[in-house]
PDB file of C-alpha atoms in Angstrom:
ATOM      1  CA  MET A   1      -0.016 -10.126  -4.777  1.00 93.00           C
ATOM      2  CA  LYS A   2      -1.081 -13.763  -4.838  1.00 97.00           C
ATOM      3  CA  VAL A   3      -0.612 -16.003  -1.828  1.00 98.00           C
ATOM      4  CA  ILE A   4      -1.102 -19.745  -1.619  1.00 98.00           C
ATOM      5  CA  GLY A   5      -2.284 -20.874   1.804  1.00 98.00           C
ATOM      6  CA  ILE A   6      -1.797 -24.477   2.877  1.00 98.00           C
ATOM      7  CA  ASP A   7      -3.421 -26.418   5.707  1.00 96.00           C
ATOM      8  CA  PRO A   8      -0.989 -29.355   5.752  1.00 94.00           C
ATOM      9  CA  GLY A   9      -1.926 -32.972   6.325  1.00 91.00           C
ATOM     10  CA  THR A  10      -1.383 -36.292   4.581  1.00 91.00           C
ATOM     11  CA  ALA A  11      -4.959 -37.567   4.655  1.00 92.00           C
ATOM     12  CA  ALA A  12      -6.321 -34.159   3.634  1.00 94.00           C
ATOM     13  CA  CYS A  13      -4.203 -31.176   2.637  1.00 96.00           C
ATOM     14  CA  GLY A  14      -6.155 -27.988   2.037  1.00 97.00           C
ATOM     15  CA  TYR A  15      -5.096 -25.193  -0.279  1.00 98.00           C
ATOM     16  CA  GLY A  16      -6.427 -21.729  -0.924  1.00 98.00           C
ATOM     17  CA  ILE A  17      -5.206 -18.940  -3.159  1.00 98.00           C
ATOM     18  CA  VAL A  18      -6.024 -15.299  -2.549  1.00 98.00           C
ATOM     19  CA  HIS A  19      -5.142 -12.209  -4.533  1.00 98.00           C
ATOM     20  CA  GLU A  20      -4.609  -8.950  -2.682  1.00 95.00           C
ATOM     21  CA  SER A  21      -4.641  -5.644  -4.504  1.00 93.00           C
ATOM     22  CA  GLY A  22      -5.075  -2.238  -2.907  1.00 89.00           C
ATOM     23  CA  GLY A  23      -6.204  -3.772   0.370  1.00 85.00           C
ATOM     24  CA  ARG A  24      -8.927  -5.824  -1.350  1.00 94.00           C
ATOM     25  CA  LEU A  25      -8.900  -9.591  -1.270  1.00 96.00           C
ATOM     26  CA  ARG A  26     -10.471 -12.058  -3.648  1.00 97.00           C
ATOM     27  CA  ALA A  27     -10.409 -15.822  -3.773  1.00 98.00           C
ATOM     28  CA  VAL A  28      -8.683 -17.308  -6.794  1.00 98.00           C
ATOM     29  CA  ALA A  29      -9.104 -21.012  -6.012  1.00 97.00           C
ATOM     30  CA  HIS A  30      -9.431 -23.427  -3.125  1.00 98.00           C
ATOM     31  CA  GLY A  31      -9.720 -27.133  -2.552  1.00 97.00           C
ATOM     32  CA  CYS A  32      -8.193 -30.136  -0.899  1.00 97.00           C
ATOM     33  CA  TRP A  33      -5.995 -33.046  -1.871  1.00 96.00           C
ATOM     34  CA  SER A  34      -7.108 -36.272  -0.235  1.00 94.00           C
ATOM     35  CA  THR A  35      -5.019 -39.411  -0.144  1.00 93.00           C
ATOM     36  CA  PRO A  36      -6.225 -42.864   0.897  1.00 92.00           C
ATOM     37  CA  ALA A  37      -4.967 -44.190   4.242  1.00 88.00           C
ATOM     38  CA  GLY A  38      -3.857 -47.495   2.705  1.00 90.00           C
ATOM     39  CA  GLU A  39      -1.704 -45.851   0.043  1.00 93.00           C
ATOM     40  CA  ASP A  40       2.083 -45.914   0.368  1.00 94.00           C
ATOM     41  CA  ALA A  41       3.321 -42.877   2.333  1.00 93.00           C
ATOM     42  CA  ALA A  42       5.712 -41.849  -0.433  1.00 95.00           C
ATOM     43  CA  LEU A  43       2.861 -41.729  -2.972  1.00 96.00           C
ATOM     44  CA  ARG A  44       0.685 -39.720  -0.592  1.00 96.00           C
ATOM     45  CA  LEU A  45       3.456 -37.167  -0.108  1.00 97.00           C
ATOM     46  CA  LYS A  46       4.142 -37.057  -3.858  1.00 97.00           C
ATOM     47  CA  THR A  47       0.477 -36.194  -4.475  1.00 97.00           C
ATOM     48  CA  ILE A  48       0.786 -33.207  -2.133  1.00 97.00           C
ATOM     49  CA  HIS A  49       4.157 -32.115  -3.527  1.00 98.00           C
ATOM     50  CA  ASP A  50       2.952 -32.313  -7.123  1.00 98.00           C
ATOM     51  CA  GLY A  51      -0.257 -30.450  -6.266  1.00 98.00           C
ATOM     52  CA  VAL A  52       1.616 -27.594  -4.607  1.00 98.00           C
ATOM     53  CA  ALA A  53       4.189 -27.455  -7.422  1.00 98.00           C
ATOM     54  CA  SER A  54       1.365 -27.297  -9.959  1.00 98.00           C
ATOM     55  CA  LEU A  55      -0.393 -24.464  -8.099  1.00 98.00           C
ATOM     56  CA  ILE A  56       2.853 -22.505  -7.884  1.00 98.00           C
ATOM     57  CA  ALA A  57       3.544 -22.973 -11.591  1.00 98.00           C
ATOM     58  CA  GLU A  58       0.001 -21.966 -12.561  1.00 98.00           C
ATOM     59  CA  HIS A  59      -0.519 -19.003 -10.212  1.00 98.00           C
ATOM     60  CA  ASP A  60       3.003 -17.580  -9.662  1.00 97.00           C
ATOM     61  CA  PRO A  61       2.439 -16.548  -6.020  1.00 98.00           C
ATOM     62  CA  VAL A  62       4.723 -14.242  -4.048  1.00 96.00           C
ATOM     63  CA  ALA A  63       4.549 -16.617  -1.078  1.00 96.00           C
ATOM     64  CA  VAL A  64       3.284 -19.897   0.255  1.00 97.00           C
ATOM     65  CA  ALA A  65       1.851 -19.574   3.766  1.00 97.00           C
ATOM     66  CA  LEU A  66       1.403 -22.612   5.987  1.00 95.00           C
ATOM     67  CA  GLU A  67      -0.433 -23.130   9.198  1.00 90.00           C
ATOM     68  CA  GLU A  68       2.014 -24.250  11.876  1.00 86.00           C
ATOM     69  CA  SER A  69       1.523 -27.775  13.088  1.00 76.00           C
ATOM     70  CA  TYR A  70      -0.317 -28.360  16.304  1.00 69.00           C
ATOM     71  CA  VAL A  71       1.512 -31.098  18.159  1.00 66.00           C
ATOM     72  CA  GLY A  72      -1.053 -32.851  20.304  1.00 67.00           C
ATOM     73  CA  ALA A  73      -0.841 -36.109  22.165  1.00 62.00           C
ATOM     74  CA  ASP A  74      -0.645 -38.251  19.014  1.00 76.00           C
ATOM     75  CA  ALA A  75       2.967 -38.360  17.816  1.00 79.00           C
ATOM     76  CA  ARG A  76       1.989 -40.400  14.749  1.00 80.00           C
ATOM     77  CA  ILE A  77      -0.300 -37.646  13.482  1.00 79.00           C
ATOM     78  CA  ALA A  78       2.291 -34.975  14.258  1.00 82.00           C
ATOM     79  CA  LEU A  79       4.849 -36.921  12.212  1.00 85.00           C
ATOM     80  CA  SER A  80       2.574 -37.265   9.179  1.00 86.00           C
ATOM     81  CA  VAL A  81       1.619 -33.570   9.288  1.00 88.00           C
ATOM     82  CA  GLY A  82       5.328 -32.739   9.526  1.00 90.00           C
ATOM     83  CA  GLN A  83       6.014 -34.830   6.450  1.00 93.00           C
ATOM     84  CA  ALA A  84       3.267 -33.011   4.541  1.00 94.00           C
ATOM     85  CA  ARG A  85       4.745 -29.677   5.628  1.00 94.00           C
ATOM     86  CA  GLY A  86       8.130 -30.861   4.398  1.00 95.00           C
ATOM     87  CA  VAL A  87       6.975 -31.613   0.879  1.00 97.00           C
ATOM     88  CA  VAL A  88       5.184 -28.246   0.708  1.00 97.00           C
ATOM     89  CA  LEU A  89       8.413 -26.506   1.761  1.00 96.00           C
ATOM     90  CA  VAL A  90      10.395 -28.445  -0.857  1.00 97.00           C
ATOM     91  CA  ALA A  91       7.909 -27.602  -3.625  1.00 98.00           C
ATOM     92  CA  ALA A  92       8.107 -23.906  -2.727  1.00 97.00           C
ATOM     93  CA  ALA A  93      11.913 -23.972  -2.445  1.00 96.00           C
ATOM     94  CA  ASN A  94      12.230 -25.691  -5.833  1.00 97.00           C
ATOM     95  CA  ALA A  95      10.166 -22.874  -7.358  1.00 97.00           C
ATOM     96  CA  GLY A  96      12.063 -20.141  -5.507  1.00 96.00           C
ATOM     97  CA  VAL A  97       8.955 -19.011  -3.598  1.00 97.00           C
ATOM     98  CA  ASP A  98       9.178 -17.778   0.007  1.00 94.00           C
ATOM     99  CA  CYS A  99       7.411 -19.832   2.681  1.00 93.00           C
ATOM    100  CA  CYS A 100       5.924 -18.419   5.867  1.00 93.00           C
ATOM    101  CA  GLU A 101       4.292 -20.120   8.823  1.00 93.00           C
ATOM    102  CA  TYR A 102       1.587 -18.804  11.102  1.00 94.00           C
ATOM    103  CA  ALA A 103       0.333 -20.211  14.374  1.00 93.00           C
ATOM    104  CA  PRO A 104      -3.318 -21.301  14.279  1.00 93.00           C
ATOM    105  CA  ALA A 105      -4.201 -18.662  16.893  1.00 94.00           C
ATOM    106  CA  ARG A 106      -2.571 -15.933  14.764  1.00 95.00           C
ATOM    107  CA  VAL A 107      -4.589 -17.029  11.712  1.00 96.00           C
ATOM    108  CA  LYS A 108      -7.837 -17.044  13.701  1.00 96.00           C
ATOM    109  CA  GLN A 109      -7.007 -13.633  15.170  1.00 95.00           C
ATOM    110  CA  ALA A 110      -6.390 -12.193  11.693  1.00 94.00           C
ATOM    111  CA  VAL A 111      -9.583 -13.622  10.202  1.00 96.00           C
ATOM    112  CA  CYS A 112     -12.025 -13.609  13.131  1.00 96.00           C
ATOM    113  CA  GLY A 113     -10.521 -11.141  15.589  1.00 94.00           C
ATOM    114  CA  TYR A 114     -10.353 -13.926  18.170  1.00 94.00           C
ATOM    115  CA  GLY A 115      -7.504 -16.429  18.432  1.00 94.00           C
ATOM    116  CA  ARG A 116      -9.680 -19.248  19.767  1.00 94.00           C
ATOM    117  CA  ALA A 117     -12.424 -19.073  17.150  1.00 95.00           C
ATOM    118  CA  GLU A 118     -14.198 -22.295  16.210  1.00 95.00           C
ATOM    119  CA  LYS A 119     -13.779 -23.837  12.751  1.00 92.00           C
ATOM    120  CA  ALA A 120     -17.318 -22.867  11.713  1.00 95.00           C
ATOM    121  CA  GLN A 121     -16.642 -19.231  12.647  1.00 97.00           C
ATOM    122  CA  VAL A 122     -13.414 -19.227  10.612  1.00 96.00           C
ATOM    123  CA  GLN A 123     -15.320 -20.694   7.679  1.00 97.00           C
ATOM    124  CA  ARG A 124     -18.031 -17.994   7.880  1.00 97.00           C
ATOM    125  CA  MET A 125     -15.505 -15.160   8.208  1.00 97.00           C
ATOM    126  CA  VAL A 126     -13.491 -16.434   5.239  1.00 98.00           C
ATOM    127  CA  GLN A 127     -16.725 -16.457   3.234  1.00 98.00           C
ATOM    128  CA  MET A 128     -17.470 -12.867   4.270  1.00 97.00           C
ATOM    129  CA  ILE A 129     -13.941 -11.502   3.778  1.00 96.00           C
ATOM    130  CA  LEU A 130     -13.672 -13.009   0.298  1.00 98.00           C
ATOM    131  CA  ALA A 131     -17.343 -12.340  -0.616  1.00 97.00           C
ATOM    132  CA  LEU A 132     -17.851 -15.984  -1.546  1.00 97.00           C
ATOM    133  CA  PRO A 133     -21.399 -17.005  -2.486  1.00 97.00           C
ATOM    134  CA  ASP A 134     -21.133 -20.202  -0.371  1.00 96.00           C
ATOM    135  CA  LEU A 135     -19.143 -21.388   2.611  1.00 96.00           C
ATOM    136  CA  PRO A 136     -15.720 -22.601   1.480  1.00 97.00           C
ATOM    137  CA  THR A 137     -15.558 -26.367   1.813  1.00 94.00           C
ATOM    138  CA  PRO A 138     -14.115 -28.636   2.950  1.00 94.00           C
ATOM    139  CA  ASN A 139     -12.846 -27.243   6.273  1.00 94.00           C
ATOM    140  CA  HIS A 140      -9.240 -27.827   5.198  1.00 95.00           C
ATOM    141  CA  ALA A 141      -9.738 -25.516   2.209  1.00 97.00           C
ATOM    142  CA  ALA A 142     -11.364 -22.861   4.423  1.00 97.00           C
ATOM    143  CA  ASP A 143      -8.409 -23.095   6.820  1.00 97.00           C
ATOM    144  CA  ALA A 144      -5.978 -22.752   3.912  1.00 98.00           C
ATOM    145  CA  LEU A 145      -7.802 -19.649   2.664  1.00 98.00           C
ATOM    146  CA  ALA A 146      -7.621 -18.246   6.203  1.00 98.00           C
ATOM    147  CA  VAL A 147      -3.835 -18.762   6.256  1.00 98.00           C
ATOM    148  CA  ALA A 148      -3.527 -17.007   2.890  1.00 98.00           C
ATOM    149  CA  ILE A 149      -5.686 -14.120   4.160  1.00 97.00           C
ATOM    150  CA  CYS A 150      -3.535 -13.872   7.294  1.00 96.00           C
ATOM    151  CA  HIS A 151      -0.390 -13.553   5.199  1.00 95.00           C
ATOM    152  CA  ALA A 152      -1.909 -11.135   2.689  1.00 95.00           C
ATOM    153  CA  LEU A 153      -3.073  -8.831   5.501  1.00 92.00           C
ATOM    154  CA  ALA A 154       0.121  -9.071   7.577  1.00 87.00           C
ATOM    155  CA  PRO A 155       2.349  -5.995   7.689  1.00 77.00           C
ATOM    156  CA  PRO A 156       5.374  -6.413   5.367  1.00 71.00           C
ATOM    157  CA  LEU A 157       7.866  -6.520   8.248  1.00 60.00           C
ATOM    158  CA  LEU A 158       5.933  -9.335   9.923  1.00 58.00           C
ATOM    159  CA  ARG A 159       5.838 -11.265   6.652  1.00 55.00           C
ATOM    160  CA  MET A 160       9.633 -10.967   6.383  1.00 54.00           C
ATOM    161  CA  ALA A 161      10.135 -12.028  10.010  1.00 51.00           C
ATOM    162  CA  VAL A 162       7.844 -15.039   9.680  1.00 55.00           C
ATOM    163  CA  ALA A 163       9.607 -16.149   6.484  1.00 54.00           C
ATOM    164  CA  ARG A 164      12.973 -16.433   8.250  1.00 48.00           C
TER     165      ARG A 164
END
Protein backbone atom coordinates (compact mmCIF):
# COMPACT_ATOMS: atom_id res chain seq x y z
CA MET A 1 0.00 0.00 0.00
CA LYS A 2 1.16 3.53 -0.77
CA VAL A 3 0.57 6.36 1.66
CA ILE A 4 1.15 10.06 1.10
CA GLY A 5 2.16 11.88 4.27
CA ILE A 6 1.70 15.63 4.53
CA ASP A 7 3.21 18.11 6.97
CA PRO A 8 0.85 21.02 6.24
CA GLY A 9 1.84 24.66 6.09
CA THR A 10 1.49 27.54 3.65
CA ALA A 11 5.09 28.76 3.67
CA ALA A 12 6.42 25.19 3.49
CA CYS A 13 4.29 22.09 3.02
CA GLY A 14 6.19 18.83 3.23
CA TYR A 15 5.19 15.61 1.50
CA GLY A 16 6.47 12.08 1.69
CA ILE A 17 5.31 8.89 0.03
CA VAL A 18 6.00 5.45 1.45
CA HIS A 19 5.15 2.02 0.11
CA GLU A 20 4.43 -0.76 2.58
CA SER A 21 4.49 -4.38 1.51
CA GLY A 22 4.74 -7.37 3.81
CA GLY A 23 5.71 -5.19 6.75
CA ARG A 24 8.58 -3.58 4.81
CA LEU A 25 8.65 0.12 4.09
CA ARG A 26 10.42 2.00 1.34
CA ALA A 27 10.46 5.65 0.41
CA VAL A 28 8.95 6.48 -2.95
CA ALA A 29 9.42 10.26 -2.95
CA HIS A 30 9.64 13.23 -0.63
CA GLY A 31 9.99 16.97 -0.84
CA CYS A 32 8.45 20.27 0.04
CA TRP A 33 6.38 22.93 -1.66
CA SER A 34 7.48 26.42 -0.69
CA THR A 35 5.47 29.53 -1.39
CA PRO A 36 6.70 33.11 -1.04
CA ALA A 37 5.29 35.14 1.86
CA GLY A 38 4.35 38.05 -0.41
CA GLU A 39 2.32 35.91 -2.79
CA ASP A 40 -1.48 36.08 -2.72
CA ALA A 41 -2.91 33.55 -0.23
CA ALA A 42 -5.16 31.99 -2.86
CA LEU A 43 -2.17 31.29 -5.13
CA ARG A 44 -0.19 29.81 -2.25
CA LEU A 45 -3.05 27.46 -1.41
CA LYS A 46 -3.51 26.56 -5.09
CA THR A 47 0.16 25.53 -5.28
CA ILE A 48 -0.36 23.12 -2.38
CA HIS A 49 -3.68 21.80 -3.71
CA ASP A 50 -2.26 21.21 -7.19
CA GLY A 51 0.85 19.53 -5.76
CA VAL A 52 -1.19 17.12 -3.65
CA ALA A 53 -3.60 16.41 -6.52
CA SER A 54 -0.64 15.68 -8.79
CA LEU A 55 0.94 13.29 -6.26
CA ILE A 56 -2.37 11.46 -5.84
CA ALA A 57 -2.83 11.14 -9.60
CA GLU A 58 0.74 9.90 -10.11
CA HIS A 59 1.04 7.50 -7.16
CA ASP A 60 -2.54 6.27 -6.54
CA PRO A 61 -2.21 6.04 -2.73
CA VAL A 62 -4.67 4.24 -0.46
CA ALA A 63 -4.60 7.19 1.94
CA VAL A 64 -3.34 10.66 2.63
CA ALA A 65 -2.12 11.08 6.21
CA LEU A 66 -1.72 14.51 7.75
CA GLU A 67 -0.06 15.68 10.89
CA GLU A 68 -2.63 17.38 13.11
CA SER A 69 -2.12 21.08 13.57
CA TYR A 70 -0.46 22.31 16.70
CA VAL A 71 -2.32 25.41 17.81
CA GLY A 72 0.16 27.54 19.69
CA ALA A 73 -0.08 31.13 20.80
CA ASP A 74 -0.04 32.55 17.26
CA ALA A 75 -3.57 32.44 15.85
CA ARG A 76 -2.36 33.77 12.48
CA ILE A 77 -0.07 30.78 11.98
CA ALA A 78 -2.77 28.37 13.14
CA LEU A 79 -5.16 29.86 10.57
CA SER A 80 -2.70 29.52 7.68
CA VAL A 81 -1.85 25.93 8.63
CA GLY A 82 -5.59 25.21 8.81
CA GLN A 83 -6.04 26.61 5.32
CA ALA A 84 -3.23 24.39 4.02
CA ARG A 85 -4.86 21.38 5.70
CA GLY A 86 -8.13 22.32 4.03
CA VAL A 87 -6.76 22.29 0.52
CA VAL A 88 -5.05 18.94 1.17
CA LEU A 89 -8.37 17.50 2.37
CA VAL A 90 -10.15 18.86 -0.72
CA ALA A 91 -7.53 17.42 -3.08
CA ALA A 92 -7.87 14.00 -1.43
CA ALA A 93 -11.69 14.17 -1.41
CA ASN A 94 -11.76 15.13 -5.10
CA ALA A 95 -9.69 12.03 -5.86
CA GLY A 96 -11.76 9.78 -3.59
CA VAL A 97 -8.79 9.04 -1.30
CA ASP A 98 -9.26 8.61 2.47
CA CYS A 99 -7.60 11.17 4.75
CA CYS A 100 -6.33 10.45 8.25
CA GLU A 101 -4.83 12.72 10.87
CA TYR A 102 -2.30 11.89 13.54
CA ALA A 103 -1.20 13.95 16.51
CA PRO A 104 2.47 14.95 16.41
CA ALA A 105 3.14 12.92 19.58
CA ARG A 106 1.56 9.82 17.98
CA VAL A 107 3.78 10.21 14.90
CA LYS A 108 6.91 10.61 17.04
CA GLN A 109 5.91 7.60 19.14
CA ALA A 110 5.46 5.46 16.02
CA VAL A 111 8.77 6.49 14.46
CA CYS A 112 11.03 7.08 17.47
CA GLY A 113 9.33 5.21 20.30
CA TYR A 114 9.08 8.48 22.21
CA GLY A 115 6.29 11.02 21.76
CA ARG A 116 8.45 14.03 22.60
CA ALA A 117 11.34 13.27 20.25
CA GLU A 118 13.25 16.19 18.76
CA LYS A 119 13.07 16.97 15.04
CA ALA A 120 16.63 15.75 14.45
CA GLN A 121 15.81 12.41 16.09
CA VAL A 122 12.71 12.01 13.91
CA GLN A 123 14.82 12.79 10.85
CA ARG A 124 17.44 10.16 11.79
CA MET A 125 14.83 7.50 12.56
CA VAL A 126 13.03 8.13 9.26
CA GLN A 127 16.37 7.69 7.51
CA MET A 128 16.96 4.39 9.33
CA ILE A 129 13.43 3.00 8.92
CA LEU A 130 13.41 3.73 5.19
CA ALA A 131 17.11 2.83 4.67
CA LEU A 132 17.76 6.19 3.02
CA PRO A 133 21.38 6.94 2.10
CA ASP A 134 21.08 10.52 3.47
CA LEU A 135 18.95 12.34 6.00
CA PRO A 136 15.63 13.33 4.43
CA THR A 137 15.54 17.08 3.94
CA PRO A 138 14.09 19.55 4.48
CA ASN A 139 12.60 18.92 7.94
CA HIS A 140 9.08 19.31 6.54
CA ALA A 141 9.69 16.40 4.15
CA ALA A 142 11.12 14.26 6.97
CA ASP A 143 8.03 15.04 9.08
CA ALA A 144 5.77 14.11 6.16
CA LEU A 145 7.58 10.79 5.72
CA ALA A 146 7.16 10.18 9.46
CA VAL A 147 3.39 10.75 9.16
CA ALA A 148 3.23 8.32 6.23
CA ILE A 149 5.24 5.74 8.22
CA CYS A 150 2.91 6.19 11.19
CA HIS A 151 -0.12 5.47 9.02
CA ALA A 152 1.48 2.56 7.18
CA LEU A 153 2.42 0.89 10.49
CA ALA A 154 -0.88 1.61 12.26
CA PRO A 155 -3.19 -1.34 12.89
CA PRO A 156 -6.06 -1.39 10.35
CA LEU A 157 -8.72 -0.64 12.98
CA LEU A 158 -6.81 2.44 14.13
CA ARG A 159 -6.48 3.63 10.54
CA MET A 160 -10.26 3.33 10.10
CA ALA A 161 -10.94 5.14 13.38
CA VAL A 162 -8.56 7.99 12.57
CA ALA A 163 -10.10 8.41 9.10
CA ARG A 164 -13.56 9.11 10.56
